[in-house]
Amino acid sequence: EHASAADPAVRRRIGADGISRSFGSVRANIDVDLSVGPGTIHAVVGENGAGKSTLMRMLYGLDRPDHGTVIVDDEPVTLASPRTAIERGIGLVQQELAIIPELSLLENLILGDETARLGVIDWPTARERADELAAQVGVQVDWDAPASGVSIAIQQQVEILRLVYRGADVLILDEPTAVLAPAQATELLALLTSLRDAGRTIIFISHKLDEVLAIAE
């Protein structure tokens, strides 16, 4: 069980000590230290090819460091897979969204964490939880809409909410505004701030310094 984001005893909700990762002769990360406090928005900034995504993949169990250690709740851990990361409350939204266009937004939300009774999905409970979650963070979602018929911004919101629905309180977002129009980016920054205000921990990857300065601690 992962520690609460509000736990004052935790100094580093997530981080890294001396992490290195190479792909053949390409050294993506070299002795990286990272410390992200609970209940904060922490920006990771760098140009394309700087190794930001590789570092985040290791924090989410998609990749393993050659050297060094991932830190969760002040303790060294081995994240064997994304499932292990989710169990520790860590979620990642990559640039290529994992939304299934043929499903509704509600079906996409509960994918992987379906509440069932006697083997049948409990749709009323799922809808109630979805509405509560959207209200908590101040967004409006037409849960019956097919994912193929909504904007990339809405799909992205649903993917972020899916991680929260599954219990993640650490949300890693890999250049989330790169695919958004300015007004959509402003809405996303407001959503991230709302999630932070509710005690969640955000890692925000970007090279847009105006956005970084607007929301990061």
mmCIF file of C-alpha atoms in Angstrom:
data_model
loop_
_atom_site.group_PDB
_atom_site.id
_atom_site.type_symbol
_atom_site.label_atom_id
_atom_site.label_comp_id
_atom_site.label_asym_id
_atom_site.label_seq_id
_atom_site.Cartn_x
_atom_site.Cartn_y
_atom_site.Cartn_z
ATOM 1 C CA GLU A 1 0.000 0.000 0.000
ATOM 2 C CA HIS A 2 1.442 3.322 -1.036
ATOM 3 C CA ALA A 3 1.645 6.247 1.354
ATOM 4 C CA SER A 4 -0.895 9.035 1.231
ATOM 5 C CA ALA A 5 0.125 12.113 -0.738
ATOM 6 C CA ALA A 6 -0.680 14.069 2.404
ATOM 7 C CA ASP A 7 1.652 11.982 4.582
ATOM 8 C CA PRO A 8 3.997 14.550 6.167
ATOM 9 C CA ALA A 9 6.555 11.842 6.898
ATOM 10 C CA VAL A 10 7.232 11.279 3.174
ATOM 11 C CA ARG A 11 9.849 13.587 1.663
ATOM 12 C CA ARG A 12 10.105 11.998 -1.781
ATOM 13 C CA ARG A 13 6.862 10.576 -3.112
ATOM 14 C CA ILE A 14 8.780 9.527 -6.220
ATOM 15 C CA GLY A 15 12.330 10.033 -7.428
ATOM 16 C CA ALA A 16 15.592 8.497 -8.561
ATOM 17 C CA ASP A 17 19.117 8.072 -7.247
ATOM 18 C CA GLY A 18 21.939 7.901 -9.801
ATOM 19 C CA ILE A 19 19.866 6.399 -12.607
ATOM 20 C CA SER A 20 21.597 5.621 -15.899
ATOM 21 C CA ARG A 21 20.183 4.045 -19.047
ATOM 22 C CA SER A 22 21.882 3.367 -22.376
ATOM 23 C CA PHE A 23 20.592 1.976 -25.666
ATOM 24 C CA GLY A 24 23.651 0.621 -27.431
ATOM 25 C CA SER A 25 26.060 3.543 -27.724
ATOM 26 C CA VAL A 26 23.342 6.118 -26.953
ATOM 27 C CA ARG A 27 23.404 7.225 -23.307
ATOM 28 C CA ALA A 28 19.863 8.418 -22.620
ATOM 29 C CA ASN A 29 20.286 9.088 -18.876
ATOM 30 C CA ILE A 30 23.560 9.515 -16.976
ATOM 31 C CA ASP A 31 23.526 9.460 -13.152
ATOM 32 C CA VAL A 32 20.170 11.225 -12.824
ATOM 33 C CA ASP A 33 18.940 12.231 -9.368
ATOM 34 C CA LEU A 34 15.298 13.273 -8.985
ATOM 35 C CA SER A 35 13.278 14.261 -5.942
ATOM 36 C CA VAL A 36 9.555 14.958 -6.218
ATOM 37 C CA GLY A 37 7.746 15.938 -3.043
ATOM 38 C CA PRO A 38 4.195 14.737 -2.352
ATOM 39 C CA GLY A 39 1.349 17.022 -3.349
ATOM 40 C CA THR A 40 3.450 19.109 -5.755
ATOM 41 C CA ILE A 41 3.696 19.807 -9.475
ATOM 42 C CA HIS A 42 7.295 19.136 -10.480
ATOM 43 C CA ALA A 43 8.422 20.099 -13.988
ATOM 44 C CA VAL A 44 11.030 18.177 -15.954
ATOM 45 C CA VAL A 45 12.357 20.419 -18.715
ATOM 46 C CA GLY A 46 14.629 19.698 -21.645
ATOM 47 C CA GLU A 47 14.918 19.717 -25.394
ATOM 48 C CA ASN A 48 13.907 16.785 -27.577
ATOM 49 C CA GLY A 49 16.329 13.902 -27.085
ATOM 50 C CA ALA A 50 17.395 15.008 -23.612
ATOM 51 C CA GLY A 51 16.213 11.720 -22.051
ATOM 52 C CA LYS A 52 13.033 12.918 -20.321
ATOM 53 C CA SER A 53 10.797 10.157 -21.657
ATOM 54 C CA THR A 54 13.334 7.433 -20.875
ATOM 55 C CA LEU A 55 13.528 8.622 -17.275
ATOM 56 C CA MET A 56 9.734 8.622 -16.950
ATOM 57 C CA ARG A 57 9.446 5.142 -18.453
ATOM 58 C CA MET A 58 11.746 3.900 -15.675
ATOM 59 C CA LEU A 59 9.624 5.637 -13.033
ATOM 60 C CA TYR A 60 6.610 3.760 -14.439
ATOM 61 C CA GLY A 61 8.187 0.316 -14.782
ATOM 62 C CA LEU A 62 8.182 0.313 -18.597
ATOM 63 C CA ASP A 63 11.981 0.253 -18.634
ATOM 64 C CA ARG A 64 14.684 -0.771 -16.173
ATOM 65 C CA PRO A 65 17.738 1.313 -15.253
ATOM 66 C CA ASP A 66 21.197 -0.056 -16.052
ATOM 67 C CA HIS A 67 22.412 1.518 -12.808
ATOM 68 C CA GLY A 68 20.793 3.432 -9.997
ATOM 69 C CA THR A 69 17.521 3.171 -8.148
ATOM 70 C CA VAL A 70 13.930 4.338 -8.417
ATOM 71 C CA ILE A 71 12.633 5.818 -5.162
ATOM 72 C CA VAL A 72 9.007 5.589 -4.001
ATOM 73 C CA ASP A 73 7.931 6.979 -0.622
ATOM 74 C CA ASP A 74 11.592 7.505 0.354
ATOM 75 C CA GLU A 75 12.471 3.834 -0.245
ATOM 76 C CA PRO A 76 14.377 2.167 -3.111
ATOM 77 C CA VAL A 77 12.067 -0.017 -5.216
ATOM 78 C CA THR A 78 12.141 -2.267 -8.253
ATOM 79 C CA LEU A 79 9.228 -1.497 -10.567
ATOM 80 C CA ALA A 80 8.989 -4.692 -12.573
ATOM 81 C CA SER A 81 6.084 -3.481 -14.729
ATOM 82 C CA PRO A 82 3.454 -0.753 -15.055
ATOM 83 C CA ARG A 83 1.155 -2.949 -12.977
ATOM 84 C CA THR A 84 3.653 -2.718 -10.123
ATOM 85 C CA ALA A 85 3.770 1.055 -10.572
ATOM 86 C CA ILE A 86 -0.027 1.365 -10.508
ATOM 87 C CA GLU A 87 -0.087 -0.716 -7.328
ATOM 88 C CA ARG A 88 2.228 1.912 -5.837
ATOM 89 C CA GLY A 89 -0.096 4.700 -7.030
ATOM 90 C CA ILE A 90 1.985 5.785 -10.046
ATOM 91 C CA GLY A 91 0.423 6.468 -13.462
ATOM 92 C CA LEU A 92 1.837 7.658 -16.798
ATOM 93 C CA VAL A 93 0.126 9.447 -19.685
ATOM 94 C CA GLN A 94 2.359 9.090 -22.727
ATOM 95 C CA GLN A 95 2.272 11.277 -25.830
ATOM 96 C CA GLU A 96 0.509 8.469 -27.728
ATOM 97 C CA LEU A 97 -2.763 8.157 -25.843
ATOM 98 C CA ALA A 98 -4.019 4.675 -24.955
ATOM 99 C CA ILE A 99 -7.657 5.469 -25.725
ATOM 100 C CA ILE A 100 -9.659 2.850 -27.655
ATOM 101 C CA PRO A 101 -11.758 4.746 -30.236
ATOM 102 C CA GLU A 102 -14.442 2.045 -30.569
ATOM 103 C CA LEU A 103 -15.367 2.312 -26.870
ATOM 104 C CA SER A 104 -17.343 4.996 -25.086
ATOM 105 C CA LEU A 105 -15.569 7.398 -22.770
ATOM 106 C CA LEU A 106 -17.019 5.570 -19.753
ATOM 107 C CA GLU A 107 -15.810 2.217 -21.092
ATOM 108 C CA ASN A 108 -12.358 3.710 -21.621
ATOM 109 C CA LEU A 109 -12.388 5.154 -18.093
ATOM 110 C CA ILE A 110 -13.017 1.844 -16.327
ATOM 111 C CA LEU A 111 -10.855 -0.275 -18.647
ATOM 112 C CA GLY A 112 -8.589 -2.392 -16.460
ATOM 113 C CA ASP A 113 -10.521 -1.645 -13.268
ATOM 114 C CA GLU A 114 -14.047 -2.803 -13.992
ATOM 115 C CA THR A 115 -16.306 -3.064 -10.957
ATOM 116 C CA ALA A 116 -18.356 -6.227 -11.431
ATOM 117 C CA ARG A 117 -21.139 -8.085 -9.660
ATOM 118 C CA LEU A 118 -21.441 -11.791 -10.410
ATOM 119 C CA GLY A 119 -19.206 -11.320 -13.439
ATOM 120 C CA VAL A 120 -21.302 -8.480 -14.897
ATOM 121 C CA ILE A 121 -19.969 -4.898 -15.021
ATOM 122 C CA ASP A 122 -21.813 -2.689 -12.543
ATOM 123 C CA TRP A 123 -22.492 0.230 -14.889
ATOM 124 C CA PRO A 124 -24.531 2.368 -12.434
ATOM 125 C CA THR A 125 -21.689 2.277 -9.897
ATOM 126 C CA ALA A 126 -19.130 3.003 -12.618
ATOM 127 C CA ARG A 127 -21.168 6.005 -13.836
ATOM 128 C CA GLU A 128 -21.569 7.305 -10.302
ATOM 129 C CA ARG A 129 -17.827 7.065 -9.648
ATOM 130 C CA ALA A 130 -17.090 8.711 -13.008
ATOM 131 C CA ASP A 131 -19.418 11.634 -12.300
ATOM 132 C CA GLU A 132 -17.962 12.100 -8.817
ATOM 133 C CA LEU A 133 -14.418 12.068 -10.188
ATOM 134 C CA ALA A 134 -15.200 14.617 -12.915
ATOM 135 C CA ALA A 135 -16.938 16.893 -10.408
ATOM 136 C CA GLN A 136 -14.007 16.690 -7.993
ATOM 137 C CA VAL A 137 -11.571 18.046 -10.582
ATOM 138 C CA GLY A 138 -13.967 20.436 -12.275
ATOM 139 C CA VAL A 139 -14.392 18.898 -15.737
ATOM 140 C CA GLN A 140 -17.494 17.930 -17.679
ATOM 141 C CA VAL A 141 -17.481 14.683 -19.635
ATOM 142 C CA ASP A 142 -20.211 13.092 -21.781
ATOM 143 C CA TRP A 143 -19.465 9.556 -20.670
ATOM 144 C CA ASP A 144 -21.746 8.025 -23.326
ATOM 145 C CA ALA A 145 -19.870 9.645 -26.213
ATOM 146 C CA PRO A 146 -17.721 7.374 -28.384
ATOM 147 C CA ALA A 147 -14.047 8.149 -27.913
ATOM 148 C CA SER A 148 -13.638 8.451 -31.688
ATOM 149 C CA GLY A 149 -16.021 11.416 -31.731
ATOM 150 C CA VAL A 150 -14.372 13.698 -29.180
ATOM 151 C CA SER A 151 -11.337 15.970 -29.312
ATOM 152 C CA ILE A 152 -7.834 14.896 -28.386
ATOM 153 C CA ALA A 153 -8.137 17.185 -25.362
ATOM 154 C CA ILE A 154 -11.153 15.260 -24.035
ATOM 155 C CA GLN A 155 -9.460 11.928 -24.726
ATOM 156 C CA GLN A 156 -6.457 13.143 -22.755
ATOM 157 C CA GLN A 157 -8.639 14.229 -19.831
ATOM 158 C CA VAL A 158 -10.258 10.790 -19.762
ATOM 159 C CA GLU A 159 -6.860 9.070 -19.774
ATOM 160 C CA ILE A 160 -5.735 11.212 -16.829
ATOM 161 C CA LEU A 161 -8.985 10.493 -14.984
ATOM 162 C CA ARG A 162 -8.595 6.756 -15.742
ATOM 163 C CA LEU A 163 -5.348 6.717 -13.783
ATOM 164 C CA VAL A 164 -7.025 8.488 -10.858
ATOM 165 C CA TYR A 165 -9.953 6.040 -11.131
ATOM 166 C CA ARG A 166 -7.439 3.196 -10.748
ATOM 167 C CA GLY A 167 -6.013 4.776 -7.617
ATOM 168 C CA ALA A 168 -2.980 6.665 -8.927
ATOM 169 C CA ASP A 169 -1.991 9.718 -6.921
ATOM 170 C CA VAL A 170 1.279 10.245 -8.823
ATOM 171 C CA LEU A 171 0.561 11.340 -12.394
ATOM 172 C CA ILE A 172 3.407 11.570 -14.920
ATOM 173 C CA LEU A 173 2.507 13.511 -18.078
ATOM 174 C CA ASP A 174 4.909 13.376 -21.015
ATOM 175 C CA GLU A 175 4.598 16.681 -22.914
ATOM 176 C CA PRO A 176 0.805 16.659 -22.612
ATOM 177 C CA THR A 177 0.264 20.075 -24.217
ATOM 178 C CA ALA A 178 2.228 19.276 -27.390
ATOM 179 C CA VAL A 179 -0.959 18.097 -29.138
ATOM 180 C CA LEU A 180 -3.294 20.776 -27.735
ATOM 181 C CA ALA A 181 -4.463 24.160 -28.952
ATOM 182 C CA PRO A 182 -3.694 27.076 -26.573
ATOM 183 C CA ALA A 183 -7.183 27.143 -25.037
ATOM 184 C CA GLN A 184 -7.093 23.370 -24.515
ATOM 185 C CA ALA A 185 -3.649 23.641 -22.926
ATOM 186 C CA THR A 186 -4.986 26.239 -20.489
ATOM 187 C CA GLU A 187 -7.794 23.841 -19.510
ATOM 188 C CA LEU A 188 -5.282 21.037 -18.966
ATOM 189 C CA LEU A 189 -3.089 23.196 -16.742
ATOM 190 C CA ALA A 190 -6.169 24.042 -14.682
ATOM 191 C CA LEU A 191 -6.968 20.321 -14.359
ATOM 192 C CA LEU A 192 -3.436 19.538 -13.213
ATOM 193 C CA THR A 193 -3.559 22.340 -10.653
ATOM 194 C CA SER A 194 -6.892 20.998 -9.372
ATOM 195 C CA LEU A 195 -5.420 17.496 -9.028
ATOM 196 C CA ARG A 196 -2.443 18.942 -7.134
ATOM 197 C CA ASP A 197 -4.746 20.914 -4.852
ATOM 198 C CA ALA A 198 -6.507 17.619 -4.044
ATOM 199 C CA GLY A 199 -3.178 16.230 -2.798
ATOM 200 C CA ARG A 200 -1.915 14.433 -5.868
ATOM 201 C CA THR A 201 1.650 14.566 -7.140
ATOM 202 C CA ILE A 202 2.277 15.645 -10.742
ATOM 203 C CA ILE A 203 5.376 15.298 -12.899
ATOM 204 C CA PHE A 204 4.907 17.660 -15.850
ATOM 205 C CA ILE A 205 7.288 17.180 -18.779
ATOM 206 C CA SER A 206 7.537 20.108 -21.150
ATOM 207 C CA HIS A 207 9.826 22.438 -22.996
ATOM 208 C CA LYS A 208 7.283 25.270 -22.930
ATOM 209 C CA LEU A 209 8.672 27.464 -20.190
ATOM 210 C CA ASP A 210 5.572 29.678 -19.883
ATOM 211 C CA GLU A 211 3.524 26.604 -18.910
ATOM 212 C CA VAL A 212 6.207 25.379 -16.528
ATOM 213 C CA LEU A 213 6.422 28.727 -14.756
ATOM 214 C CA ALA A 214 2.617 28.912 -14.571
ATOM 215 C CA ILE A 215 2.024 25.678 -12.660
ATOM 216 C CA ALA A 216 5.203 24.100 -11.266
ATOM 217 C CA GLU A 217 6.300 24.612 -7.653
#
